[in-house]
mmCIF file of C-alpha atoms in Angstrom:
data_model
loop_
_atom_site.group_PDB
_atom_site.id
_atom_site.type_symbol
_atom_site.label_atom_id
_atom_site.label_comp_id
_atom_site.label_asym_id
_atom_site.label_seq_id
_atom_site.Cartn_x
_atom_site.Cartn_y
_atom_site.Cartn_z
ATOM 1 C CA UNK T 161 -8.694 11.973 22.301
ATOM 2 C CA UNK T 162 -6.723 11.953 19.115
ATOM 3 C CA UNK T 163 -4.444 14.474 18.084
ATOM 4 C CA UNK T 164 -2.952 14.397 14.224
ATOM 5 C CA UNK T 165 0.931 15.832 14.467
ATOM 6 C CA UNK T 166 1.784 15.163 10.889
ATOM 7 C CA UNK T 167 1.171 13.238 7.497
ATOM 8 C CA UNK T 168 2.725 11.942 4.442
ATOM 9 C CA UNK T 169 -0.578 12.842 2.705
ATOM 10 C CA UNK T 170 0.151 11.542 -0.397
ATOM 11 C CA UNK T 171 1.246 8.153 1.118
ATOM 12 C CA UNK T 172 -0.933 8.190 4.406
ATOM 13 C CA UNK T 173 1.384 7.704 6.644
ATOM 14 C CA UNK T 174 1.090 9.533 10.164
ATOM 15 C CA UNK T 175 2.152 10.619 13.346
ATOM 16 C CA UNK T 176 -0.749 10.556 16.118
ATOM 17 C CA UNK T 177 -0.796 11.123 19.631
ATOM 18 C CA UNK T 178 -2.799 9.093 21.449
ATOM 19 C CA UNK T 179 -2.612 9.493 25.265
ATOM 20 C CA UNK T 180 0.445 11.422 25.392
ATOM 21 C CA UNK T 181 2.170 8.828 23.355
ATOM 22 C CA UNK T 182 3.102 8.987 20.105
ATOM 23 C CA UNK T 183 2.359 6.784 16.795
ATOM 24 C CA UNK T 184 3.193 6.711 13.372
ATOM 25 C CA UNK T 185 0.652 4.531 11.142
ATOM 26 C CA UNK T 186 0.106 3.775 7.385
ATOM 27 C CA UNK T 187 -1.992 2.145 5.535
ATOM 28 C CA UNK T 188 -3.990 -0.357 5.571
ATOM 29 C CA UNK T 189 -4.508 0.828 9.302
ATOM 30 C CA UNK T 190 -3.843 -2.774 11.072
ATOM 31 C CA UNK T 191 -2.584 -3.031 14.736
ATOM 32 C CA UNK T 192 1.021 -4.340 13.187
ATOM 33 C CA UNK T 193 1.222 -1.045 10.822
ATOM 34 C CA UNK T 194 1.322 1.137 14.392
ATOM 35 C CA UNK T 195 4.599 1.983 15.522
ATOM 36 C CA UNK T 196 5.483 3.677 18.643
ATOM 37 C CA UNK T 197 7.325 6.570 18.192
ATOM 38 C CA UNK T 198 9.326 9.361 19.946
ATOM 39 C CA UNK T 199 9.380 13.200 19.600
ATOM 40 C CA UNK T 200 13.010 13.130 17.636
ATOM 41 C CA UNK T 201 11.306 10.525 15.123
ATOM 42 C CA UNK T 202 7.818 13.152 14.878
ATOM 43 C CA UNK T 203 11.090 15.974 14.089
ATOM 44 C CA UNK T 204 12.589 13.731 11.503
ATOM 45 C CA UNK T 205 9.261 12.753 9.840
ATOM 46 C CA UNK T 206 8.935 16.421 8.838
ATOM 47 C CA UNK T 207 12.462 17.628 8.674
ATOM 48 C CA UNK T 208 13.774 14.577 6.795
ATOM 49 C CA UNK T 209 10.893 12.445 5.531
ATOM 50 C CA UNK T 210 8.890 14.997 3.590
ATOM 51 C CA UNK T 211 5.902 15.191 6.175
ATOM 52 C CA UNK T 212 3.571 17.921 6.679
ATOM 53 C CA UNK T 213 3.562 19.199 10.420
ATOM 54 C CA UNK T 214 -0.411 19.019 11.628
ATOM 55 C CA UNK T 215 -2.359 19.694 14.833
ATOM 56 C CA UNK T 216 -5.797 18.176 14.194
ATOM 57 C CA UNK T 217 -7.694 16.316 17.357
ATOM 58 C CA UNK T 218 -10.115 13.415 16.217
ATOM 59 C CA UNK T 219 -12.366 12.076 18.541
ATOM 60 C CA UNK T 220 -11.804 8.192 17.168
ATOM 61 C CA UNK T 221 -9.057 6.113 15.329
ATOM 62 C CA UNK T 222 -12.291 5.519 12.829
ATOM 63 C CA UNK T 223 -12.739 9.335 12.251
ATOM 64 C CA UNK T 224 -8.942 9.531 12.061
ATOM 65 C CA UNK T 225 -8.218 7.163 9.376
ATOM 66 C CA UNK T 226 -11.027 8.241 7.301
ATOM 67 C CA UNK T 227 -9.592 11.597 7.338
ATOM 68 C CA UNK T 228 -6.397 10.220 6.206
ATOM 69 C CA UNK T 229 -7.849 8.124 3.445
ATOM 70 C CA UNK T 230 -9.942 11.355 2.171
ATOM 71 C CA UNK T 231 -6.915 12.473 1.590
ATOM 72 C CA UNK T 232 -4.551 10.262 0.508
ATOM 73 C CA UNK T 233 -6.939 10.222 -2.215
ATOM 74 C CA UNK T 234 -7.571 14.082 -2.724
ATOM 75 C CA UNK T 235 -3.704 14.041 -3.289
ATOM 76 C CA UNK T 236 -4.034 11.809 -5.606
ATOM 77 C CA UNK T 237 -6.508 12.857 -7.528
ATOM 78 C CA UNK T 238 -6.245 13.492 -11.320
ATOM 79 C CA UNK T 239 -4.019 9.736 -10.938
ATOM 80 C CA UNK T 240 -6.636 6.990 -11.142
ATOM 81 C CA UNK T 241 -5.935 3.769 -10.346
ATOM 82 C CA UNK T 242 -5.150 1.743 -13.850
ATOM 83 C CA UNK T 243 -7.006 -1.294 -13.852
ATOM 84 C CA UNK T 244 -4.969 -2.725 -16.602
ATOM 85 C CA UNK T 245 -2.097 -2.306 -14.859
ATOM 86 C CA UNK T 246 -3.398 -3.685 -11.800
ATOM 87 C CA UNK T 247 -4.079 -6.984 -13.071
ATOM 88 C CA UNK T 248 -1.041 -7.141 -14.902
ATOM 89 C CA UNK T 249 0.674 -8.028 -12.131
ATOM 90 C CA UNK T 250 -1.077 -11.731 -11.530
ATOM 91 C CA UNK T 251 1.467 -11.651 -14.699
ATOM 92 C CA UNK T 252 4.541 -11.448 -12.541
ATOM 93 C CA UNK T 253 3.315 -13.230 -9.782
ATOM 94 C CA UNK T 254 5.444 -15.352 -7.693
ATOM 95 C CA UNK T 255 5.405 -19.336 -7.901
ATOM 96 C CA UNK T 256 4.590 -19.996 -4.514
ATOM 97 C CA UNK T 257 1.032 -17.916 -4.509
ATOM 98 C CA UNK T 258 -0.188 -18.990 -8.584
ATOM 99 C CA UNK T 259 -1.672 -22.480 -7.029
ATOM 100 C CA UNK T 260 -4.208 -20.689 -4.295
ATOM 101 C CA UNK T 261 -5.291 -18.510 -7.166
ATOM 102 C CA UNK T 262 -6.140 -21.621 -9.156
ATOM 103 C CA UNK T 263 -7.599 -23.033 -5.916
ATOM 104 C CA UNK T 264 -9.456 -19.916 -5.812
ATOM 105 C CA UNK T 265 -10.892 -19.731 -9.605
ATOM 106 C CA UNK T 266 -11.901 -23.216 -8.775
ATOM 107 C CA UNK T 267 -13.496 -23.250 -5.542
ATOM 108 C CA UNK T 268 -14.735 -19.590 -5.775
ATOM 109 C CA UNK T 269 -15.027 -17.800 -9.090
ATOM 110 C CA UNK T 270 -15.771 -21.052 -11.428
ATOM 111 C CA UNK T 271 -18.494 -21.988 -8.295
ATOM 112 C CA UNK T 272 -20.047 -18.153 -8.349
ATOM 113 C CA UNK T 273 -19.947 -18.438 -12.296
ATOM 114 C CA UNK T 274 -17.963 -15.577 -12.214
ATOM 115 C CA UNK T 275 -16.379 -16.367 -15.698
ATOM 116 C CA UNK T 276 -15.396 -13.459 -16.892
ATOM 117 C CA UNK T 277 -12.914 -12.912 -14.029
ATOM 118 C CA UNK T 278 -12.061 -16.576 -13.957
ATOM 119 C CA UNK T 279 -10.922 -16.261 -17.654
ATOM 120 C CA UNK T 280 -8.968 -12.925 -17.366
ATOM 121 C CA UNK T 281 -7.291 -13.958 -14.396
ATOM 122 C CA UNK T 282 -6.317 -17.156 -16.385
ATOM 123 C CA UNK T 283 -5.343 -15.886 -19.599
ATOM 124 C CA UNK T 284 -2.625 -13.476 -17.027
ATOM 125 C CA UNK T 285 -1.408 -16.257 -15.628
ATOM 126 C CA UNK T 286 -0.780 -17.655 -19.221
ATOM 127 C CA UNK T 287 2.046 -14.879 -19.293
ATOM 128 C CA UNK T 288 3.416 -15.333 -15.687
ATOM 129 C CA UNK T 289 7.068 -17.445 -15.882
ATOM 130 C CA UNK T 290 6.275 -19.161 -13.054
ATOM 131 C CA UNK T 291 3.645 -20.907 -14.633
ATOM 132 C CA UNK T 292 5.178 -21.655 -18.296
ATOM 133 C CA UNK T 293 7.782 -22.973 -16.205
ATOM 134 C CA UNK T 294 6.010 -25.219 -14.273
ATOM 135 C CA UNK T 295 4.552 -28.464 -16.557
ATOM 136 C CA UNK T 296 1.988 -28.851 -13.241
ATOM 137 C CA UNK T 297 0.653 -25.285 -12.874
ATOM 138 C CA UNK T 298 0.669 -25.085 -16.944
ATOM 139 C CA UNK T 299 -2.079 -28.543 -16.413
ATOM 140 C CA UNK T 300 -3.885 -26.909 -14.060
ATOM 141 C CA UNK T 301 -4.470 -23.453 -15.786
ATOM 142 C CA UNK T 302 -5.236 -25.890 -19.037
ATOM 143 C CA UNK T 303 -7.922 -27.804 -17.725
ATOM 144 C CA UNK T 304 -9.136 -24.736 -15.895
ATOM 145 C CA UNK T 305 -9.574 -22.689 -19.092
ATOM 146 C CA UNK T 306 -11.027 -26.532 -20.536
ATOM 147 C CA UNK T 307 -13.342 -26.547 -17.701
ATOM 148 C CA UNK T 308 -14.560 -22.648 -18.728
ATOM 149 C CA UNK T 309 -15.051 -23.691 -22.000
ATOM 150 C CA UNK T 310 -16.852 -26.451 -21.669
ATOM 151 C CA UNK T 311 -19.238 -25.102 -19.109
ATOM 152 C CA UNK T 312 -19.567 -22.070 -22.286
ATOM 153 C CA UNK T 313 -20.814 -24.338 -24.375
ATOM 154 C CA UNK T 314 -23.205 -25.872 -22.164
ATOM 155 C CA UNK T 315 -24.325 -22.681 -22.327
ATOM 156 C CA UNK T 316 -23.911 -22.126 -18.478
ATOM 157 C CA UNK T 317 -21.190 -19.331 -18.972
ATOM 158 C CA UNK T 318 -22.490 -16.073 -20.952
ATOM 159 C CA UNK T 319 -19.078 -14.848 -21.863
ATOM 160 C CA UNK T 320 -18.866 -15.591 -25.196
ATOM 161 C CA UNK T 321 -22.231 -14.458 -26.343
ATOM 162 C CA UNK T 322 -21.584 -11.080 -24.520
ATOM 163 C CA UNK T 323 -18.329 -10.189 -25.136
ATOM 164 C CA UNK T 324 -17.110 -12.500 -28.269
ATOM 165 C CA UNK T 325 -13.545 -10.872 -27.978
ATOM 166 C CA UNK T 326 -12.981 -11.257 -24.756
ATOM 167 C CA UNK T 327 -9.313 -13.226 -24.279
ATOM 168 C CA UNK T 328 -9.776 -14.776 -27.756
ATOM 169 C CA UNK T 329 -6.296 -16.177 -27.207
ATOM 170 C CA UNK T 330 -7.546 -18.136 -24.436
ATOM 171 C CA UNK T 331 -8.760 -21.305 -26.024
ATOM 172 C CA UNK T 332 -5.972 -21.420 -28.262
ATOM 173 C CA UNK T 333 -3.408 -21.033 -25.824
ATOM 174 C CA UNK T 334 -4.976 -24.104 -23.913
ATOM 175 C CA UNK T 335 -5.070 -26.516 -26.600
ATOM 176 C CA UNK T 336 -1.370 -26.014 -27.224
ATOM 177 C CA UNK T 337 -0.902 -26.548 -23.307
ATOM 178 C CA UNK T 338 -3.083 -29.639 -23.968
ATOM 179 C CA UNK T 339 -1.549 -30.923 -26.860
ATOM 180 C CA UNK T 340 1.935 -29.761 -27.026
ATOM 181 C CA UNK T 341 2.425 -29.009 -23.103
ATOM 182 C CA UNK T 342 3.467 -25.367 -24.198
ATOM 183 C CA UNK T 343 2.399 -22.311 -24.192
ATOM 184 C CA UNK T 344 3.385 -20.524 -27.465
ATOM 185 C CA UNK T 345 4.040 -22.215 -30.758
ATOM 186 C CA UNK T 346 7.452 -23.316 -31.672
ATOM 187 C CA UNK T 347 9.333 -20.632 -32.725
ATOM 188 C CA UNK T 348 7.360 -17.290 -31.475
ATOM 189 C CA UNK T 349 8.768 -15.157 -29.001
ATOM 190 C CA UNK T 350 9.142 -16.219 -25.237
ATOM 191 C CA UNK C 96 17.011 21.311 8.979
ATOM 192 C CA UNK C 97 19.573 22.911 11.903
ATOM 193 C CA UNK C 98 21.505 19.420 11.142
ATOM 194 C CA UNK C 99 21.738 19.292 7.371
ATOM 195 C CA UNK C 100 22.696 23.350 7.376
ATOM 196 C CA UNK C 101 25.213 22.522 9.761
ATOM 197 C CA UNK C 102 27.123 20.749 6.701
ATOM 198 C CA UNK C 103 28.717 22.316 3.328
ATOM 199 C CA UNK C 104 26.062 21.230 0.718
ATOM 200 C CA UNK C 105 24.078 19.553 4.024
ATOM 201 C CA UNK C 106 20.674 20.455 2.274
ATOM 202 C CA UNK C 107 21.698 17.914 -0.504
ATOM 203 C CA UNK C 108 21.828 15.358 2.376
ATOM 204 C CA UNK C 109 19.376 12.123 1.982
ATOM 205 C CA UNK C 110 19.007 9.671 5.080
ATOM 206 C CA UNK C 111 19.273 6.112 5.000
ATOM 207 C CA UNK C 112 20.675 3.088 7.229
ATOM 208 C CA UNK C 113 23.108 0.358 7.079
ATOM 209 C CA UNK C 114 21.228 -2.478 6.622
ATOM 210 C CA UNK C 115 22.891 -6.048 6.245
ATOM 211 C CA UNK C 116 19.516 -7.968 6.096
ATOM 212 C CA UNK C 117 16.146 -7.232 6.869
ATOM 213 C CA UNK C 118 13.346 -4.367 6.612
ATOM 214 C CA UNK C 119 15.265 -1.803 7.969
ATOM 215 C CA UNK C 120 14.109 1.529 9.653
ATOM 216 C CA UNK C 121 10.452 0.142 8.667
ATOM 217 C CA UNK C 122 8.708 2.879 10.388
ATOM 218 C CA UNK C 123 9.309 5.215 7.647
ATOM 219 C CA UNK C 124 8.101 2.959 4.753
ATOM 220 C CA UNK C 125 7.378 -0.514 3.488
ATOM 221 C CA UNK C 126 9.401 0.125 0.646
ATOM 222 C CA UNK C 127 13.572 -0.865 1.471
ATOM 223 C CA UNK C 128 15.812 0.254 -0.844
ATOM 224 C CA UNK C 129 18.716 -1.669 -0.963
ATOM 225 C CA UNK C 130 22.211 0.354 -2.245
ATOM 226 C CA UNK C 131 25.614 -1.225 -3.418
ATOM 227 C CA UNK C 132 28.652 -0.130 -1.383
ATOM 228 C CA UNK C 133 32.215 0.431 -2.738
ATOM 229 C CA UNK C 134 34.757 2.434 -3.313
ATOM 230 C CA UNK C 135 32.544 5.207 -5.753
ATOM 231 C CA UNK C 136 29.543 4.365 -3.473
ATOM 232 C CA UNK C 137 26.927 6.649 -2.500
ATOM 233 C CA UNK C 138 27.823 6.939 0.900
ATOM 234 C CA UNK C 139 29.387 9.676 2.407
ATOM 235 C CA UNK C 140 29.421 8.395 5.884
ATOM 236 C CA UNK C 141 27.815 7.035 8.783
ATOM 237 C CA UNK C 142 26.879 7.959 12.411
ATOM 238 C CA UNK C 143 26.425 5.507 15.023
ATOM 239 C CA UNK C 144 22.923 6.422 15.782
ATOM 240 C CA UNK C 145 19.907 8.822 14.265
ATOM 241 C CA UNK C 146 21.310 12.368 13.622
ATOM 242 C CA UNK C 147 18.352 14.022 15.084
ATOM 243 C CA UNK C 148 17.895 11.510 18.357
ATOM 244 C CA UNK C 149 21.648 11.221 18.933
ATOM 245 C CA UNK C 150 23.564 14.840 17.995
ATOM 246 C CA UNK C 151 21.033 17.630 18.432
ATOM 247 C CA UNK C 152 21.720 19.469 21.470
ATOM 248 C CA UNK C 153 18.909 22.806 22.692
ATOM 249 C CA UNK C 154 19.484 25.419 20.041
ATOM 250 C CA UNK C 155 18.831 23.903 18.472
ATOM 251 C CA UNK C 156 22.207 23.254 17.159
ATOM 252 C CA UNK C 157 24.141 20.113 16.648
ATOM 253 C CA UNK C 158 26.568 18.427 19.031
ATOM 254 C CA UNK C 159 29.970 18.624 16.989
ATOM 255 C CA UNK C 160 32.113 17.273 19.606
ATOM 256 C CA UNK C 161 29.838 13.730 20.167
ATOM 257 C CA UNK C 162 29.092 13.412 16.270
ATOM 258 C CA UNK C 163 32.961 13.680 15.747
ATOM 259 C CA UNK C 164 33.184 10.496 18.059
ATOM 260 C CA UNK C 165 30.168 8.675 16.496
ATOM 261 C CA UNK C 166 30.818 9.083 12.796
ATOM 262 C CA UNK C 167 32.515 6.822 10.808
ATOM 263 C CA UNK C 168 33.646 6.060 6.625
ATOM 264 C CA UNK C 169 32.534 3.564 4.989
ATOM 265 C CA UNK C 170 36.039 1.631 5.105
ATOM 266 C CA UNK C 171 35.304 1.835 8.757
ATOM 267 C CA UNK C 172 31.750 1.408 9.326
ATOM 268 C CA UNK C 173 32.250 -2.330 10.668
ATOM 269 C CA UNK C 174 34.124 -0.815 13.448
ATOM 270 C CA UNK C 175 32.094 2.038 14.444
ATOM 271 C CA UNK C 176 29.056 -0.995 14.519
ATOM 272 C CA UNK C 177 31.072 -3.296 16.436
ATOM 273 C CA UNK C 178 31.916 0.037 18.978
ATOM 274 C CA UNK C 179 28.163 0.027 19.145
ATOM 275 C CA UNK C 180 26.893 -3.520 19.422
ATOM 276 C CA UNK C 181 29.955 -5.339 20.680
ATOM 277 C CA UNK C 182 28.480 -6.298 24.149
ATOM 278 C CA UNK C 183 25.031 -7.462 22.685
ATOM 279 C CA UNK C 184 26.461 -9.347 19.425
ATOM 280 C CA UNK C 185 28.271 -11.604 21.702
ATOM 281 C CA UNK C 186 25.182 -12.763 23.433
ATOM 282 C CA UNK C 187 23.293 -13.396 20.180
ATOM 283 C CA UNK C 188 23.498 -15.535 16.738
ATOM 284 C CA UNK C 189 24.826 -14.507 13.797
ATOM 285 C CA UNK C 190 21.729 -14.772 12.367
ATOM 286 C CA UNK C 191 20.143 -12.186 14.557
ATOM 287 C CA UNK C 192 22.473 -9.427 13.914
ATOM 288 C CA UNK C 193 20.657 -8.177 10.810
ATOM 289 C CA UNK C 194 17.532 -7.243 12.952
ATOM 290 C CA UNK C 195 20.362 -5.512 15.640
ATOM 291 C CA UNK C 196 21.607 -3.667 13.556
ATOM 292 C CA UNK C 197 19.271 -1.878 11.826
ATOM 293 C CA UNK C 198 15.564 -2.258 12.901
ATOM 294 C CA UNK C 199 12.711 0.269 13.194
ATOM 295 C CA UNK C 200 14.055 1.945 16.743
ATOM 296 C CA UNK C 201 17.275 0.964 16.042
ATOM 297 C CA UNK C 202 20.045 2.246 13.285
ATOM 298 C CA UNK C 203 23.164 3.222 12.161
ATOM 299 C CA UNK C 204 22.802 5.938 9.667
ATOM 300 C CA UNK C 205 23.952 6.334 6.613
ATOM 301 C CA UNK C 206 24.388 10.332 4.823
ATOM 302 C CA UNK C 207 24.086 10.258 1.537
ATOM 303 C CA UNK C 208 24.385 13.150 -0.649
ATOM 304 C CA UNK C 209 21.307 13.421 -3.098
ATOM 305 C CA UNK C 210 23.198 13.795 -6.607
ATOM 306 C CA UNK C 211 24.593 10.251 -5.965
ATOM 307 C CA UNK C 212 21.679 8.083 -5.749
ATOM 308 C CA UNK C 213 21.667 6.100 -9.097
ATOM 309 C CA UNK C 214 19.717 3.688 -9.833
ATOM 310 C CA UNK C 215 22.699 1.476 -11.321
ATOM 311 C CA UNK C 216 23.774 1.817 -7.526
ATOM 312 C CA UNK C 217 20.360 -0.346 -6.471
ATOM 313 C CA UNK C 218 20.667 -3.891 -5.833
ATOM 314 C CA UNK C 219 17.202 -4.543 -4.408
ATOM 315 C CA UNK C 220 13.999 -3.844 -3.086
ATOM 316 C CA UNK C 221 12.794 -5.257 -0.003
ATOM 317 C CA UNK C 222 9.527 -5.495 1.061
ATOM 318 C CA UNK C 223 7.784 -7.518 4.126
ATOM 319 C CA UNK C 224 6.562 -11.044 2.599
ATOM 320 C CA UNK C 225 2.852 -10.204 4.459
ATOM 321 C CA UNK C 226 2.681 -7.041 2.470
ATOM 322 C CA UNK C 227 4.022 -8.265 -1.007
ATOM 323 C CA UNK C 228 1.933 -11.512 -0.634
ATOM 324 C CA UNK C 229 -1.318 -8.638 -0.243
ATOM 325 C CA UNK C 230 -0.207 -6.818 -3.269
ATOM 326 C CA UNK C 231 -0.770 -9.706 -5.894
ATOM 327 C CA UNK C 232 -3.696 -11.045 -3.970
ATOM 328 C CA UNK C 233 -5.478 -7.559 -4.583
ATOM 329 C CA UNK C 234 -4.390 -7.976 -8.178
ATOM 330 C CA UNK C 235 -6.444 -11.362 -7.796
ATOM 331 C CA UNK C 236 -9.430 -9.148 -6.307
ATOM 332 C CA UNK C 237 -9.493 -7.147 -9.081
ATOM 333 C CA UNK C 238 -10.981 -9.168 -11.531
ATOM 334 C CA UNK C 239 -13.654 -9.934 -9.692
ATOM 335 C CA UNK C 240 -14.648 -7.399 -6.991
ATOM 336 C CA UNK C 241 -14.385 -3.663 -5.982
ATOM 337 C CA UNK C 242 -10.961 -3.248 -4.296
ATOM 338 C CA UNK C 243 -11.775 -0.069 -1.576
ATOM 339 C CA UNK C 244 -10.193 3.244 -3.517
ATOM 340 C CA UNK C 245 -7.326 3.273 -1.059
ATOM 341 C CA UNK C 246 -6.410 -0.625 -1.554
ATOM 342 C CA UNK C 247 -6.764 0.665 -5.410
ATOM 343 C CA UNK C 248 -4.371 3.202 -5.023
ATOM 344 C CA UNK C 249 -1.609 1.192 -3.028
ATOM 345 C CA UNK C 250 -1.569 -1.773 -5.416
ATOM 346 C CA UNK C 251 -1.725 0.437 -8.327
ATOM 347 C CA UNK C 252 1.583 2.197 -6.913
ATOM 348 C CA UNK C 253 3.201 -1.280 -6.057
ATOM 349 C CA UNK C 254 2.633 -2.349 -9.476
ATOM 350 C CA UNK C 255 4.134 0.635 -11.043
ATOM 351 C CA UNK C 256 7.293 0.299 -8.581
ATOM 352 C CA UNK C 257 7.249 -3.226 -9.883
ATOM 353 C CA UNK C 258 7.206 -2.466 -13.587
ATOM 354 C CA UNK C 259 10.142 -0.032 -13.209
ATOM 355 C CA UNK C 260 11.931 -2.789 -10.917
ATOM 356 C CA UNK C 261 11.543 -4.967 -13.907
ATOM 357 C CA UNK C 262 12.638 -2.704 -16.520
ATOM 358 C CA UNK C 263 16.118 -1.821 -14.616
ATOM 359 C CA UNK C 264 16.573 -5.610 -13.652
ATOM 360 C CA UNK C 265 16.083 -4.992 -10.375
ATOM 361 C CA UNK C 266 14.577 -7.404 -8.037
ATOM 362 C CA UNK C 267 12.488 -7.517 -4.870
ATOM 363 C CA UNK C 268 13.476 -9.257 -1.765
ATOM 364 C CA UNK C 269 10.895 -10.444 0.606
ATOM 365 C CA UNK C 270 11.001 -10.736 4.468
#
């Protein structure tokens, strides 16, 4: 048996007993994001951390978390997630992870014919410093995007006919990387 | 709350940790926030260990005569830590005693007063490499699959954190 002794709602963090022993976990709910704690640390979680005092048994870590995800979410509510934002960040990615994402459009988005994602996630990592900085990774996302296009006109990839405007930058862009090596034409803004 | 009334203006009181490397008191948050010291720091002292583990006594009410033992300045913080760790820091590396001193059971704490937390005062952000490294990969997921609503909601709120990181010149630090 599970008993809930208190919550960061909003963030889903908590303090469970389990056992007679006490836990705090967050999310995502893996065995390394559970922490044994002690009764001081359950007082300073509400007195000094902003949590909500509870007394809730569960009958299963499953039930549990679910409850805690209901509402992290009710809490939230009213503050969708911004998908925009979101992907933004492949934008301001760091160097060492951009070359499994072009592993990744190649070997699993380009090979599903997923091209609309393959694109968009390209035309970000146009933006990202790491990669205008890097003559390699700026080759790779080149012939990637060359590779997109190509397969478009072969008329394997229905981007273009359904959504003409999608990244229209995109082909541009990579025939500047291919022909100049950079991104944006001499002169314009970094 | 018997602690922070126990101080003039102790309800103004924010908790944090010395930290000289590392994720800190991770228990409480992925998030580390990282604070210059000096002379107009935020500071206002530190205690040798957690003020409600070490320096509540049954009341409750707090243990004056222990906490005025355990309690330090910030010109004197090294010593109160080396009071604390001397016997252990001898028997490790250097390179271990960022994890010594300040780890998820483990801490010296630092009381800051609310009103003084600027963010000119931040120097970084650290977050654990594992969980960073997630953040951008879900980014990756999003173009081309349903993130859960709860993996939604965490990356959206890393990548807000991130933006304002960015706009102050503020970077992360990964462990």
């Amino acid at each position: 048996m599970l008993r809930l002794r208190a919550a960061a709602w909003e963030d889903g963090y908590a303090v469970v007993e389990s056992d007679g022993t006490l836990f705090m976990i967050r999310p995502p709910y893996r065995q390394v994001n559970k922490d044994e704690v002690t009764d001081a640390d359950l007082e300073a979680a509400v007195s000094k951390h902003g949590f909500s005092a509870a007394d809730q048994p569960f009958a299963d870590w499953a039930a549990l978390i679910e409850h805690l995800k209901r509402r992290l979410m009710e809490e939230r509510k009213g503050r969708v997630p911004d998908t925009a934002r979101i992907k933004k960040l492949v934008e301001r990615a760091p160097a060492h992870l951009v070359p499994s994402f072009l592993d990744r459009i190649e070997t699993e988005l380009l090979l599903r014919k997923q091209w609309r994602a393959a694109n968009g996630v390209l035309a970000h990592l146009l933006r990202n410093p790491a990669v205008r900085q890097d003559a390699g990774l700026l080759d790779r996302v080149s012939a990637l995007l060359e590779r997109a296009e190509l397969e478009d006109d072969a008329g394997t990839s229905p981007l273009k006919k359904k959504i003409p405007s999608a990244d229209p930058d995109a082909e541009r862009i990579a025939r500047h990387i291919r022909e100049d090596r950079q991104v944006m034409p001499m002169g314009s803004a970094a | 709350m018997a602690f922070d009334s126990f101080f003039e203006s102790g309800l103004e009181f924010r908790y944090g940790a010395l930290n000289i490397g590392g994720l800190g008191a991770s228990r409480f948050g992925e998030y580390c926030a990282i604070f210059h010291e000096g002379p107009a720091g935020c500071i206002h002292g530190y205690l040798k260990g957690d003020s409600l583990n070490h320096y509540m006594a049954v009341g409750p009410k707090v243990d004056e005569d222990l906490l005025r033992v355990d309690c330090a300045t910030e010109a004197l913080k090294h010593m109160l830590l080396t009071l604390k760790h001397a016997s252990e820091a001898t028997a490790k590396p250097a390179a271990n005693w960022p994890e010594m001193i300040c780890n998820a059971d483990c801490y010296a704490e630092a009381i800051i007063v609310q009103g003084d937390l600027k963010a000119a005062r931040l120097s970084c952000v650290r977050i654990g490499k594992v969980d960073f490294d997630l953040y951008f990969e879900y980014a990756f997921r999003e173009f081309s699959e349903r993130l859960s609503e709860l993996d939604r909601y965490r990356v959206d709120a890393f990548a807000q954190i991130d933006e304002r990181l960015q706009a102050l010149g503020i970077s992360w630090e990964t462990v």
